Amino acid sequence: YVLKPFDTVSAPDSPLVHFLGDSLHASIGWEIARQSDDGGWYPHWTWGDAYPATWKVERVEIAVELTLRMLGKLRALGAIEST
């Protein structure tokens, strides 16, 4: 787990936007590319072999939160259009 440029800004007027420049745009592109075919973002971590039945349910619940956060942040940064 590492802090990515995308993680450090929340709005286009953030002081880091200018500083990060192309690395921020690349990070936004990487996050968009991680979007699954069903339109959501799923956790990139697992619980290993622990509680597989529970993880199956929790993974979807975590994906809902990740997707809502991702769409809100991408919209706030102007990376996607508001509909």
N, CA, C and O atoms as a CHARMM CRD file, in Angstrom:
* protein
*
  332
    1    1 TYR  N      0.84000  -1.17400   0.00000 PROA 1      0.00000
    2    1 TYR  CA     0.00000   0.00000   0.00000 PROA 1      0.00000
    3    1 TYR  C      0.88800   1.24200   0.00000 PROA 1      0.00000
    4    1 TYR  O      1.79900   1.37100   0.81900 PROA 1      0.00000
    5    2 VAL  N      0.61500   2.12600  -0.90700 PROA 2      0.00000
    6    2 VAL  CA     1.38500   3.35600  -1.01500 PROA 2      0.00000
    7    2 VAL  C      0.43200   4.52600  -1.24200 PROA 2      0.00000
    8    2 VAL  O     -0.68800   4.35000  -1.72000 PROA 2      0.00000
    9    3 LEU  N      0.88600   5.68800  -0.90000 PROA 3      0.00000
   10    3 LEU  CA     0.13100   6.91000  -1.15100 PROA 3      0.00000
   11    3 LEU  C      0.36800   7.31400  -2.59900 PROA 3      0.00000
   12    3 LEU  O      1.50800   7.49300  -3.02600 PROA 3      0.00000
   13    4 LYS  N     -0.71500   7.45400  -3.34600 PROA 4      0.00000
   14    4 LYS  CA    -0.62900   7.81800  -4.75300 PROA 4      0.00000
   15    4 LYS  C     -0.95700   9.30200  -4.90400 PROA 4      0.00000
   16    4 LYS  O     -1.63400   9.86700  -4.04600 PROA 4      0.00000
   17    5 PRO  N     -0.48900   9.94700  -5.98200 PROA 5      0.00000
   18    5 PRO  CA    -0.82000  11.36300  -6.18100 PROA 5      0.00000
   19    5 PRO  C     -2.32100  11.62800  -6.08100 PROA 5      0.00000
   20    5 PRO  O     -2.73300  12.63300  -5.50100 PROA 5      0.00000
   21    6 PHE  N     -3.14400  10.73700  -6.64200 PROA 6      0.00000
   22    6 PHE  CA    -4.59800  10.87700  -6.59400 PROA 6      0.00000
   23    6 PHE  C     -5.11400  10.96300  -5.16100 PROA 6      0.00000
   24    6 PHE  O     -6.11100  11.63500  -4.89700 PROA 6      0.00000
   25    7 ASP  N     -4.44000  10.28600  -4.24300 PROA 7      0.00000
   26    7 ASP  CA    -4.86100  10.27100  -2.83700 PROA 7      0.00000
   27    7 ASP  C     -4.61000  11.59000  -2.11900 PROA 7      0.00000
   28    7 ASP  O     -5.17300  11.83000  -1.05100 PROA 7      0.00000
   29    8 THR  N     -3.78300  12.43400  -2.68600 PROA 8      0.00000
   30    8 THR  CA    -3.34600  13.63000  -1.96900 PROA 8      0.00000
   31    8 THR  C     -4.13000  14.89400  -2.28900 PROA 8      0.00000
   32    8 THR  O     -3.93400  15.92700  -1.65000 PROA 8      0.00000
   33    9 VAL  N     -5.01200  14.81600  -3.27100 PROA 9      0.00000
   34    9 VAL  CA    -5.78900  16.00200  -3.64800 PROA 9      0.00000
   35    9 VAL  C     -7.28300  15.69300  -3.59100 PROA 9      0.00000
   36    9 VAL  O     -7.69800  14.54800  -3.76600 PROA 9      0.00000
   37   10 SER  N     -8.07500  16.72000  -3.34500 PROA 10     0.00000
   38   10 SER  CA    -9.52300  16.50600  -3.27400 PROA 10     0.00000
   39   10 SER  C    -10.29600  17.47200  -4.17700 PROA 10     0.00000
   40   10 SER  O    -11.49900  17.30800  -4.38300 PROA 10     0.00000
   41   11 ALA  N     -9.61500  18.45200  -4.69900 PROA 11     0.00000
   42   11 ALA  CA   -10.28400  19.44400  -5.54300 PROA 11     0.00000
   43   11 ALA  C     -9.26300  20.05300  -6.50300 PROA 11     0.00000
   44   11 ALA  O     -8.06300  20.02800  -6.22800 PROA 11     0.00000
   45   12 PRO  N     -9.72700  20.59500  -7.61500 PROA 12     0.00000
   46   12 PRO  CA    -8.80800  21.17800  -8.59500 PROA 12     0.00000
   47   12 PRO  C     -7.98600  22.34400  -8.05600 PROA 12     0.00000
   48   12 PRO  O     -6.92100  22.65200  -8.59100 PROA 12     0.00000
   49   13 ASP  N     -8.47200  22.99500  -6.99900 PROA 13     0.00000
   50   13 ASP  CA    -7.72200  24.12400  -6.44500 PROA 13     0.00000
   51   13 ASP  C     -6.79300  23.71000  -5.30400 PROA 13     0.00000
   52   13 ASP  O     -6.24700  24.56600  -4.60800 PROA 13     0.00000
   53   14 SER  N     -6.61300  22.42200  -5.11200 PROA 14     0.00000
   54   14 SER  CA    -5.68200  21.93300  -4.09700 PROA 14     0.00000
   55   14 SER  C     -4.27800  22.43500  -4.41900 PROA 14     0.00000
   56   14 SER  O     -3.88800  22.44700  -5.58700 PROA 14     0.00000
   57   15 PRO  N     -3.51800  22.84600  -3.42000 PROA 15     0.00000
   58   15 PRO  CA    -2.17200  23.35900  -3.67100 PROA 15     0.00000
   59   15 PRO  C     -1.24400  22.34500  -4.34600 PROA 15     0.00000
   60   15 PRO  O     -0.27000  22.73300  -4.98900 PROA 15     0.00000
   61   16 LEU  N     -1.53800  21.05500  -4.20500 PROA 16     0.00000
   62   16 LEU  CA    -0.65200  20.05000  -4.77600 PROA 16     0.00000
   63   16 LEU  C     -0.91600  19.77600  -6.25900 PROA 16     0.00000
   64   16 LEU  O     -0.07900  19.16400  -6.92200 PROA 16     0.00000
   65   17 VAL  N     -2.04900  20.21300  -6.78600 PROA 17     0.00000
   66   17 VAL  CA    -2.38500  19.91000  -8.17500 PROA 17     0.00000
   67   17 VAL  C     -1.29200  20.40100  -9.11800 PROA 17     0.00000
   68   17 VAL  O     -0.83200  19.64800  -9.97600 PROA 17     0.00000
   69   18 HSD  N     -0.87900  21.64000  -8.97000 PROA 18     0.00000
   70   18 HSD  CA     0.16100  22.19600  -9.84800 PROA 18     0.00000
   71   18 HSD  C      1.49300  21.46700  -9.63500 PROA 18     0.00000
   72   18 HSD  O      2.19800  21.15800 -10.59500 PROA 18     0.00000
   73   19 PHE  N      1.82100  21.20200  -8.40000 PROA 19     0.00000
   74   19 PHE  CA     3.08700  20.54400  -8.06800 PROA 19     0.00000
   75   19 PHE  C      3.15200  19.13300  -8.66100 PROA 19     0.00000
   76   19 PHE  O      4.18600  18.73300  -9.19500 PROA 19     0.00000
   77   20 LEU  N      2.05100  18.37800  -8.57000 PROA 20     0.00000
   78   20 LEU  CA     2.03700  16.98800  -9.02700 PROA 20     0.00000
   79   20 LEU  C      1.97500  16.87000 -10.54500 PROA 20     0.00000
   80   20 LEU  O      2.51500  15.92300 -11.11800 PROA 20     0.00000
   81   21 GLY  N      1.32400  17.82000 -11.19300 PROA 21     0.00000
   82   21 GLY  CA     1.29400  17.88000 -12.66100 PROA 21     0.00000
   83   21 GLY  C      0.94800  16.57000 -13.33700 PROA 21     0.00000
   84   21 GLY  O     -0.11700  15.99900 -13.10000 PROA 21     0.00000
   85   22 ASP  N      1.86000  16.09200 -14.18800 PROA 22     0.00000
   86   22 ASP  CA     1.62800  14.88900 -14.97900 PROA 22     0.00000
   87   22 ASP  C      1.45400  13.64500 -14.12300 PROA 22     0.00000
   88   22 ASP  O      0.72600  12.73100 -14.51200 PROA 22     0.00000
   89   23 SER  N      2.10200  13.58800 -12.97200 PROA 23     0.00000
   90   23 SER  CA     1.95200  12.39700 -12.12500 PROA 23     0.00000
   91   23 SER  C      0.53000  12.29700 -11.58500 PROA 23     0.00000
   92   23 SER  O      0.01900  11.19300 -11.39700 PROA 23     0.00000
   93   24 LEU  N     -0.11100  13.42700 -11.33600 PROA 24     0.00000
   94   24 LEU  CA    -1.50500  13.40600 -10.90400 PROA 24     0.00000
   95   24 LEU  C     -2.39700  12.91500 -12.03900 PROA 24     0.00000
   96   24 LEU  O     -3.28200  12.08900 -11.81600 PROA 24     0.00000
   97   25 HSD  N     -2.17600  13.40700 -13.23600 PROA 25     0.00000
   98   25 HSD  CA    -2.98400  12.97800 -14.38200 PROA 25     0.00000
   99   25 HSD  C     -2.79700  11.48500 -14.65200 PROA 25     0.00000
  100   25 HSD  O     -3.75500  10.78500 -14.98100 PROA 25     0.00000
  101   26 ALA  N     -1.57800  11.00600 -14.51400 PROA 26     0.00000
  102   26 ALA  CA    -1.32200   9.56900 -14.68800 PROA 26     0.00000
  103   26 ALA  C     -2.01300   8.76100 -13.59800 PROA 26     0.00000
  104   26 ALA  O     -2.55600   7.68900 -13.86300 PROA 26     0.00000
  105   27 SER  N     -1.99300   9.27200 -12.38200 PROA 27     0.00000
  106   27 SER  CA    -2.64500   8.58900 -11.27000 PROA 27     0.00000
  107   27 SER  C     -4.15800   8.54300 -11.45500 PROA 27     0.00000
  108   27 SER  O     -4.78800   7.53100 -11.15000 PROA 27     0.00000
  109   28 ILE  N     -4.74600   9.63300 -11.95300 PROA 28     0.00000
  110   28 ILE  CA    -6.18100   9.65500 -12.24400 PROA 28     0.00000
  111   28 ILE  C     -6.49600   8.62600 -13.33700 PROA 28     0.00000
  112   28 ILE  O     -7.47400   7.88600 -13.23100 PROA 28     0.00000
  113   29 GLY  N     -5.68300   8.58100 -14.36400 PROA 29     0.00000
  114   29 GLY  CA    -5.87600   7.60200 -15.42900 PROA 29     0.00000
  115   29 GLY  C     -5.79200   6.17700 -14.92900 PROA 29     0.00000
  116   29 GLY  O     -6.56300   5.31800 -15.35900 PROA 29     0.00000
  117   30 TRP  N     -4.86600   5.91700 -14.02600 PROA 30     0.00000
  118   30 TRP  CA    -4.72000   4.58300 -13.44500 PROA 30     0.00000
  119   30 TRP  C     -5.95600   4.20600 -12.64600 PROA 30     0.00000
  120   30 TRP  O     -6.43300   3.07500 -12.73500 PROA 30     0.00000
  121   31 GLU  N     -6.48000   5.14600 -11.86400 PROA 31     0.00000
  122   31 GLU  CA    -7.69000   4.87200 -11.07500 PROA 31     0.00000
  123   31 GLU  C     -8.88100   4.59700 -11.99300 PROA 31     0.00000
  124   31 GLU  O     -9.66900   3.69000 -11.72600 PROA 31     0.00000
  125   32 ILE  N     -9.01600   5.35900 -13.05100 PROA 32     0.00000
  126   32 ILE  CA   -10.11200   5.13200 -13.99200 PROA 32     0.00000
  127   32 ILE  C     -9.96200   3.76000 -14.64500 PROA 32     0.00000
  128   32 ILE  O    -10.95400   3.05600 -14.83100 PROA 32     0.00000
  129   33 ALA  N     -8.75100   3.37500 -14.99000 PROA 33     0.00000
  130   33 ALA  CA    -8.50600   2.07500 -15.61200 PROA 33     0.00000
  131   33 ALA  C     -8.83000   0.91700 -14.66800 PROA 33     0.00000
  132   33 ALA  O     -9.11500  -0.19000 -15.12600 PROA 33     0.00000
  133   34 ARG  N     -8.78900   1.15600 -13.37300 PROA 34     0.00000
  134   34 ARG  CA    -9.11300   0.11400 -12.39200 PROA 34     0.00000
  135   34 ARG  C    -10.61000  -0.15000 -12.28800 PROA 34     0.00000
  136   34 ARG  O    -11.02100  -1.12100 -11.65100 PROA 34     0.00000
  137   35 GLN  N    -11.42200   0.68800 -12.89600 PROA 35     0.00000
  138   35 GLN  CA   -12.86800   0.50200 -12.83500 PROA 35     0.00000
  139   35 GLN  C    -13.22500  -0.83500 -13.46800 PROA 35     0.00000
  140   35 GLN  O    -12.75500  -1.16000 -14.55800 PROA 35     0.00000
  141   36 SER  N    -14.05600  -1.60600 -12.78100 PROA 36     0.00000
  142   36 SER  CA   -14.43400  -2.92700 -13.28600 PROA 36     0.00000
  143   36 SER  C    -15.46600  -2.80900 -14.39900 PROA 36     0.00000
  144   36 SER  O    -16.03900  -1.74200 -14.61900 PROA 36     0.00000
  145   37 ASP  N    -15.69200  -3.88900 -15.08200 PROA 37     0.00000
  146   37 ASP  CA   -16.63900  -3.90800 -16.19300 PROA 37     0.00000
  147   37 ASP  C    -18.05900  -3.55100 -15.75300 PROA 37     0.00000
  148   37 ASP  O    -18.84500  -3.05200 -16.55900 PROA 37     0.00000
  149   38 ASP  N    -18.39500  -3.79800 -14.49000 PROA 38     0.00000
  150   38 ASP  CA   -19.74700  -3.47100 -14.01000 PROA 38     0.00000
  151   38 ASP  C    -19.85900  -2.02100 -13.54400 PROA 38     0.00000
  152   38 ASP  O    -20.91200  -1.59700 -13.06800 PROA 38     0.00000
  153   39 GLY  N    -18.76400  -1.25700 -13.68400 PROA 39     0.00000
  154   39 GLY  CA   -18.79400   0.16700 -13.34900 PROA 39     0.00000
  155   39 GLY  C    -18.30600   0.50300 -11.95900 PROA 39     0.00000
  156   39 GLY  O    -18.21500   1.67900 -11.60500 PROA 39     0.00000
  157   40 GLY  N    -17.99200  -0.49600 -11.16800 PROA 40     0.00000
  158   40 GLY  CA   -17.57600  -0.24800  -9.79200 PROA 40     0.00000
  159   40 GLY  C    -16.07900  -0.37200  -9.58800 PROA 40     0.00000
  160   40 GLY  O    -15.34200  -0.81500 -10.46900 PROA 40     0.00000
  161   41 TRP  N    -15.65700   0.02700  -8.41400 PROA 41     0.00000
  162   41 TRP  CA   -14.28100  -0.16100  -7.96500 PROA 41     0.00000
  163   41 TRP  C    -14.32300  -1.12500  -6.79300 PROA 41     0.00000
  164   41 TRP  O    -15.09100  -0.93500  -5.85000 PROA 41     0.00000
  165   42 TYR  N    -13.50200  -2.15100  -6.85500 PROA 42     0.00000
  166   42 TYR  CA   -13.47000  -3.17500  -5.81400 PROA 42     0.00000
  167   42 TYR  C    -12.17600  -3.06400  -5.02800 PROA 42     0.00000
  168   42 TYR  O    -11.18300  -2.54500  -5.53800 PROA 42     0.00000
  169   43 PRO  N    -12.17400  -3.54700  -3.78700 PROA 43     0.00000
  170   43 PRO  CA   -10.94600  -3.46400  -2.99700 PROA 43     0.00000
  171   43 PRO  C     -9.81700  -4.23700  -3.67400 PROA 43     0.00000
  172   43 PRO  O    -10.04300  -5.29100  -4.26900 PROA 43     0.00000
  173   44 HSD  N     -8.62700  -3.71100  -3.57800 PROA 44     0.00000
  174   44 HSD  CA    -7.46000  -4.37800  -4.14000 PROA 44     0.00000
  175   44 HSD  C     -6.73400  -5.19000  -3.07800 PROA 44     0.00000
  176   44 HSD  O     -5.58900  -5.60100  -3.26700 PROA 44     0.00000
  177   45 TRP  N     -7.40800  -5.41300  -1.96900 PROA 45     0.00000
  178   45 TRP  CA    -6.86600  -6.22900  -0.89900 PROA 45     0.00000
  179   45 TRP  C     -7.86500  -7.34700  -0.60500 PROA 45     0.00000
  180   45 TRP  O     -9.00500  -7.32000  -1.06900 PROA 45     0.00000
  181   46 THR  N     -7.41700  -8.32000   0.17000 PROA 46     0.00000
  182   46 THR  CA    -8.29500  -9.40800   0.59200 PROA 46     0.00000
  183   46 THR  C     -8.03900  -9.70800   2.05600 PROA 46     0.00000
  184   46 THR  O     -7.15300  -9.12700   2.68300 PROA 46     0.00000
  185   47 TRP  N     -8.81700 -10.60500   2.57700 PROA 47     0.00000
  186   47 TRP  CA    -8.58700 -11.10900   3.92800 PROA 47     0.00000
  187   47 TRP  C     -7.82000 -12.42300   3.88500 PROA 47     0.00000
  188   47 TRP  O     -7.79200 -13.16300   4.86900 PROA 47     0.00000
  189   48 GLY  N     -7.20800 -12.70800   2.76500 PROA 48     0.00000
  190   48 GLY  CA    -6.52000 -13.97900   2.61200 PROA 48     0.00000
  191   48 GLY  C     -7.53700 -15.11300   2.62100 PROA 48     0.00000
  192   48 GLY  O     -8.55300 -15.05200   1.92800 PROA 48     0.00000
  193   49 ASP  N     -7.26500 -16.12600   3.39200 PROA 49     0.00000
  194   49 ASP  CA    -8.17000 -17.27400   3.47800 PROA 49     0.00000
  195   49 ASP  C     -9.12900 -17.17100   4.65500 PROA 49     0.00000
  196   49 ASP  O     -9.88800 -18.10500   4.91500 PROA 49     0.00000
  197   50 ALA  N     -9.10700 -16.05600   5.36600 PROA 50     0.00000
  198   50 ALA  CA    -9.94500 -15.90300   6.56300 PROA 50     0.00000
  199   50 ALA  C    -11.37600 -15.54300   6.17800 PROA 50     0.00000
  200   50 ALA  O    -11.59400 -14.64700   5.36200 PROA 50     0.00000
  201   51 TYR  N    -12.31600 -16.21400   6.74100 PROA 51     0.00000
  202   51 TYR  CA   -13.75000 -15.91300   6.61100 PROA 51     0.00000
  203   51 TYR  C    -14.20500 -15.71900   5.16000 PROA 51     0.00000
  204   51 TYR  O    -14.71400 -14.65100   4.81900 PROA 51     0.00000
  205   52 PRO  N    -14.03500 -16.71900   4.31000 PROA 52     0.00000
  206   52 PRO  CA   -14.36800 -16.54300   2.88900 PROA 52     0.00000
  207   52 PRO  C    -15.83000 -16.18100   2.62800 PROA 52     0.00000
  208   52 PRO  O    -16.10100 -15.37900   1.73400 PROA 52     0.00000
  209   53 ALA  N    -16.76300 -16.73200   3.36200 PROA 53     0.00000
  210   53 ALA  CA   -18.18000 -16.41400   3.13500 PROA 53     0.00000
  211   53 ALA  C    -18.46800 -14.95800   3.50700 PROA 53     0.00000
  212   53 ALA  O    -19.19700 -14.26100   2.80000 PROA 53     0.00000
  213   54 THR  N    -17.89400 -14.51200   4.61200 PROA 54     0.00000
  214   54 THR  CA   -18.09600 -13.13600   5.04500 PROA 54     0.00000
  215   54 THR  C    -17.41400 -12.17000   4.08700 PROA 54     0.00000
  216   54 THR  O    -17.97300 -11.12200   3.76200 PROA 54     0.00000
  217   55 TRP  N    -16.20700 -12.51100   3.63000 PROA 55     0.00000
  218   55 TRP  CA   -15.48900 -11.64100   2.69700 PROA 55     0.00000
  219   55 TRP  C    -16.28200 -11.45400   1.41000 PROA 55     0.00000
  220   55 TRP  O    -16.29600 -10.35900   0.84700 PROA 55     0.00000
  221   56 LYS  N    -16.93800 -12.50300   0.94000 PROA 56     0.00000
  222   56 LYS  CA   -17.72300 -12.41300  -0.29400 PROA 56     0.00000
  223   56 LYS  C    -18.77700 -11.31200  -0.17700 PROA 56     0.00000
  224   56 LYS  O    -19.00500 -10.57200  -1.13400 PROA 56     0.00000
  225   57 VAL  N    -19.41800 -11.19800   0.98100 PROA 57     0.00000
  226   57 VAL  CA   -20.42400 -10.15700   1.21600 PROA 57     0.00000
  227   57 VAL  C    -19.75900  -8.80400   1.45400 PROA 57     0.00000
  228   57 VAL  O    -20.16400  -7.79700   0.87300 PROA 57     0.00000
  229   58 GLU  N    -18.75200  -8.78400   2.29900 PROA 58     0.00000
  230   58 GLU  CA   -18.07700  -7.52500   2.64300 PROA 58     0.00000
  231   58 GLU  C    -17.39400  -6.89000   1.44300 PROA 58     0.00000
  232   58 GLU  O    -17.35800  -5.66600   1.32400 PROA 58     0.00000
  233   59 ARG  N    -16.85800  -7.70800   0.56200 PROA 59     0.00000
  234   59 ARG  CA   -16.17800  -7.18700  -0.63600 PROA 59     0.00000
  235   59 ARG  C    -17.13800  -6.32200  -1.44700 PROA 59     0.00000
  236   59 ARG  O    -16.75300  -5.26000  -1.93600 PROA 59     0.00000
  237   60 VAL  N    -18.36400  -6.76200  -1.58900 PROA 60     0.00000
  238   60 VAL  CA   -19.36600  -5.99500  -2.33500 PROA 60     0.00000
  239   60 VAL  C    -19.72800  -4.72100  -1.57200 PROA 60     0.00000
  240   60 VAL  O    -19.85500  -3.65700  -2.17700 PROA 60     0.00000
  241   61 GLU  N    -19.89300  -4.81800  -0.26600 PROA 61     0.00000
  242   61 GLU  CA   -20.22600  -3.62900   0.52500 PROA 61     0.00000
  243   61 GLU  C    -19.09300  -2.60500   0.48600 PROA 61     0.00000
  244   61 GLU  O    -19.34400  -1.40200   0.41400 PROA 61     0.00000
  245   62 ILE  N    -17.86200  -3.07400   0.53400 PROA 62     0.00000
  246   62 ILE  CA   -16.70900  -2.17800   0.43200 PROA 62     0.00000
  247   62 ILE  C    -16.67700  -1.54600  -0.96000 PROA 62     0.00000
  248   62 ILE  O    -16.35800  -0.36600  -1.09800 PROA 62     0.00000
  249   63 ALA  N    -17.00700  -2.32700  -1.98600 PROA 63     0.00000
  250   63 ALA  CA   -17.01200  -1.81100  -3.35500 PROA 63     0.00000
  251   63 ALA  C    -18.01100  -0.67300  -3.52100 PROA 63     0.00000
  252   63 ALA  O    -17.74600   0.28600  -4.24600 PROA 63     0.00000
  253   64 VAL  N    -19.14600  -0.77200  -2.86100 PROA 64     0.00000
  254   64 VAL  CA   -20.13800   0.30800  -2.94300 PROA 64     0.00000
  255   64 VAL  C    -19.53400   1.60500  -2.41600 PROA 64     0.00000
  256   64 VAL  O    -19.63800   2.65100  -3.05700 PROA 64     0.00000
  257   65 GLU  N    -18.91100   1.53400  -1.26200 PROA 65     0.00000
  258   65 GLU  CA   -18.29900   2.73500  -0.68100 PROA 65     0.00000
  259   65 GLU  C    -17.15100   3.24900  -1.54600 PROA 65     0.00000
  260   65 GLU  O    -17.05200   4.45000  -1.79800 PROA 65     0.00000
  261   66 LEU  N    -16.28700   2.34900  -2.00000 PROA 66     0.00000
  262   66 LEU  CA   -15.17000   2.76300  -2.85400 PROA 66     0.00000
  263   66 LEU  C    -15.66800   3.42100  -4.13700 PROA 66     0.00000
  264   66 LEU  O    -15.10700   4.42400  -4.58000 PROA 66     0.00000
  265   67 THR  N    -16.70500   2.86700  -4.72800 PROA 67     0.00000
  266   67 THR  CA   -17.24100   3.40200  -5.97900 PROA 67     0.00000
  267   67 THR  C    -17.81900   4.79600  -5.77800 PROA 67     0.00000
  268   67 THR  O    -17.55800   5.70300  -6.56800 PROA 67     0.00000
  269   68 LEU  N    -18.59800   4.96300  -4.72500 PROA 68     0.00000
  270   68 LEU  CA   -19.17100   6.28600  -4.45900 PROA 68     0.00000
  271   68 LEU  C    -18.08800   7.32400  -4.18900 PROA 68     0.00000
  272   68 LEU  O    -18.16600   8.44900  -4.68300 PROA 68     0.00000
  273   69 ARG  N    -17.09200   6.95600  -3.41700 PROA 69     0.00000
  274   69 ARG  CA   -15.97900   7.88400  -3.14600 PROA 69     0.00000
  275   69 ARG  C    -15.20900   8.21700  -4.41300 PROA 69     0.00000
  276   69 ARG  O    -14.87400   9.37400  -4.66600 PROA 69     0.00000
  277   70 MET  N    -14.92900   7.17700  -5.21300 PROA 70     0.00000
  278   70 MET  CA   -14.15500   7.37800  -6.43400 PROA 70     0.00000
  279   70 MET  C    -14.90300   8.29000  -7.40600 PROA 70     0.00000
  280   70 MET  O    -14.31600   9.22400  -7.95100 PROA 70     0.00000
  281   71 LEU  N    -16.17900   8.03000  -7.62400 PROA 71     0.00000
  282   71 LEU  CA   -16.95000   8.87000  -8.53800 PROA 71     0.00000
  283   71 LEU  C    -17.02500  10.31300  -8.05100 PROA 71     0.00000
  284   71 LEU  O    -16.90700  11.24500  -8.84600 PROA 71     0.00000
  285   72 GLY  N    -17.22100  10.49800  -6.75200 PROA 72     0.00000
  286   72 GLY  CA   -17.26700  11.85100  -6.20100 PROA 72     0.00000
  287   72 GLY  C    -15.95300  12.58600  -6.37700 PROA 72     0.00000
  288   72 GLY  O    -15.93300  13.76400  -6.73500 PROA 72     0.00000
  289   73 LYS  N    -14.85600  11.88800  -6.12600 PROA 73     0.00000
  290   73 LYS  CA   -13.54600  12.53100  -6.24300 PROA 73     0.00000
  291   73 LYS  C    -13.19400  12.80700  -7.70200 PROA 73     0.00000
  292   73 LYS  O    -12.67700  13.87600  -8.02500 PROA 73     0.00000
  293   74 LEU  N    -13.47200  11.85200  -8.58000 PROA 74     0.00000
  294   74 LEU  CA   -13.20000  12.07700  -9.99500 PROA 74     0.00000
  295   74 LEU  C    -14.02500  13.23500 -10.52500 PROA 74     0.00000
  296   74 LEU  O    -13.53600  14.02900 -11.32900 PROA 74     0.00000
  297   75 ARG  N    -15.25800  13.33900 -10.09000 PROA 75     0.00000
  298   75 ARG  CA   -16.11900  14.45400 -10.50800 PROA 75     0.00000
  299   75 ARG  C    -15.56500  15.76700  -9.96700 PROA 75     0.00000
  300   75 ARG  O    -15.48900  16.75500 -10.69700 PROA 75     0.00000
  301   76 ALA  N    -15.18000  15.78400  -8.69500 PROA 76     0.00000
  302   76 ALA  CA   -14.64900  17.00200  -8.08500 PROA 76     0.00000
  303   76 ALA  C    -13.37700  17.48500  -8.77300 PROA 76     0.00000
  304   76 ALA  O    -13.11300  18.68500  -8.84300 PROA 76     0.00000
  305   77 LEU  N    -12.59100  16.53500  -9.28100 PROA 77     0.00000
  306   77 LEU  CA   -11.33900  16.88700  -9.96900 PROA 77     0.00000
  307   77 LEU  C    -11.55800  17.18700 -11.44500 PROA 77     0.00000
  308   77 LEU  O    -10.61100  17.52800 -12.15400 PROA 77     0.00000
  309   78 GLY  N    -12.78800  17.06400 -11.91200 PROA 78     0.00000
  310   78 GLY  CA   -13.07900  17.33800 -13.30500 PROA 78     0.00000
  311   78 GLY  C    -12.66800  16.23200 -14.25100 PROA 78     0.00000
  312   78 GLY  O    -12.57500  16.45300 -15.45800 PROA 78     0.00000
  313   79 ALA  N    -12.41700  15.03300 -13.72100 PROA 79     0.00000
  314   79 ALA  CA   -11.97100  13.91700 -14.55600 PROA 79     0.00000
  315   79 ALA  C    -13.13400  13.20600 -15.22500 PROA 79     0.00000
  316   79 ALA  O    -12.94800  12.51200 -16.22400 PROA 79     0.00000
  317   80 ILE  N    -14.33900  13.37500 -14.67800 PROA 80     0.00000
  318   80 ILE  CA   -15.54200  12.82200 -15.30100 PROA 80     0.00000
  319   80 ILE  C    -16.62100  13.88900 -15.26400 PROA 80     0.00000
  320   80 ILE  O    -16.57500  14.81500 -14.45400 PROA 80     0.00000
  321   81 GLU  N    -17.58400  13.74400 -16.14500 PROA 81     0.00000
  322   81 GLU  CA   -18.67600  14.71900 -16.22000 PROA 81     0.00000
  323   81 GLU  C    -19.75200  14.40700 -15.19700 PROA 81     0.00000
  324   81 GLU  O    -19.96100  13.24900 -14.83500 PROA 81     0.00000
  325   82 SER  N    -20.42100  15.42800 -14.73900 PROA 82     0.00000
  326   82 SER  CA   -21.59500  15.26500 -13.88300 PROA 82     0.00000
  327   82 SER  C    -22.78500  14.99500 -14.77900 PROA 82     0.00000
  328   82 SER  O    -22.92200  15.59100 -15.84700 PROA 82     0.00000
  329   83 THR  N    -23.63900  14.09800 -14.34000 PROA 83     0.00000
  330   83 THR  CA   -24.84700  13.82500 -15.13500 PROA 83     0.00000
  331   83 THR  C    -26.07900  14.11800 -14.33500 PROA 83     0.00000
  332   83 THR  O    -27.19200  13.95000 -14.83300 PROA 83     0.00000
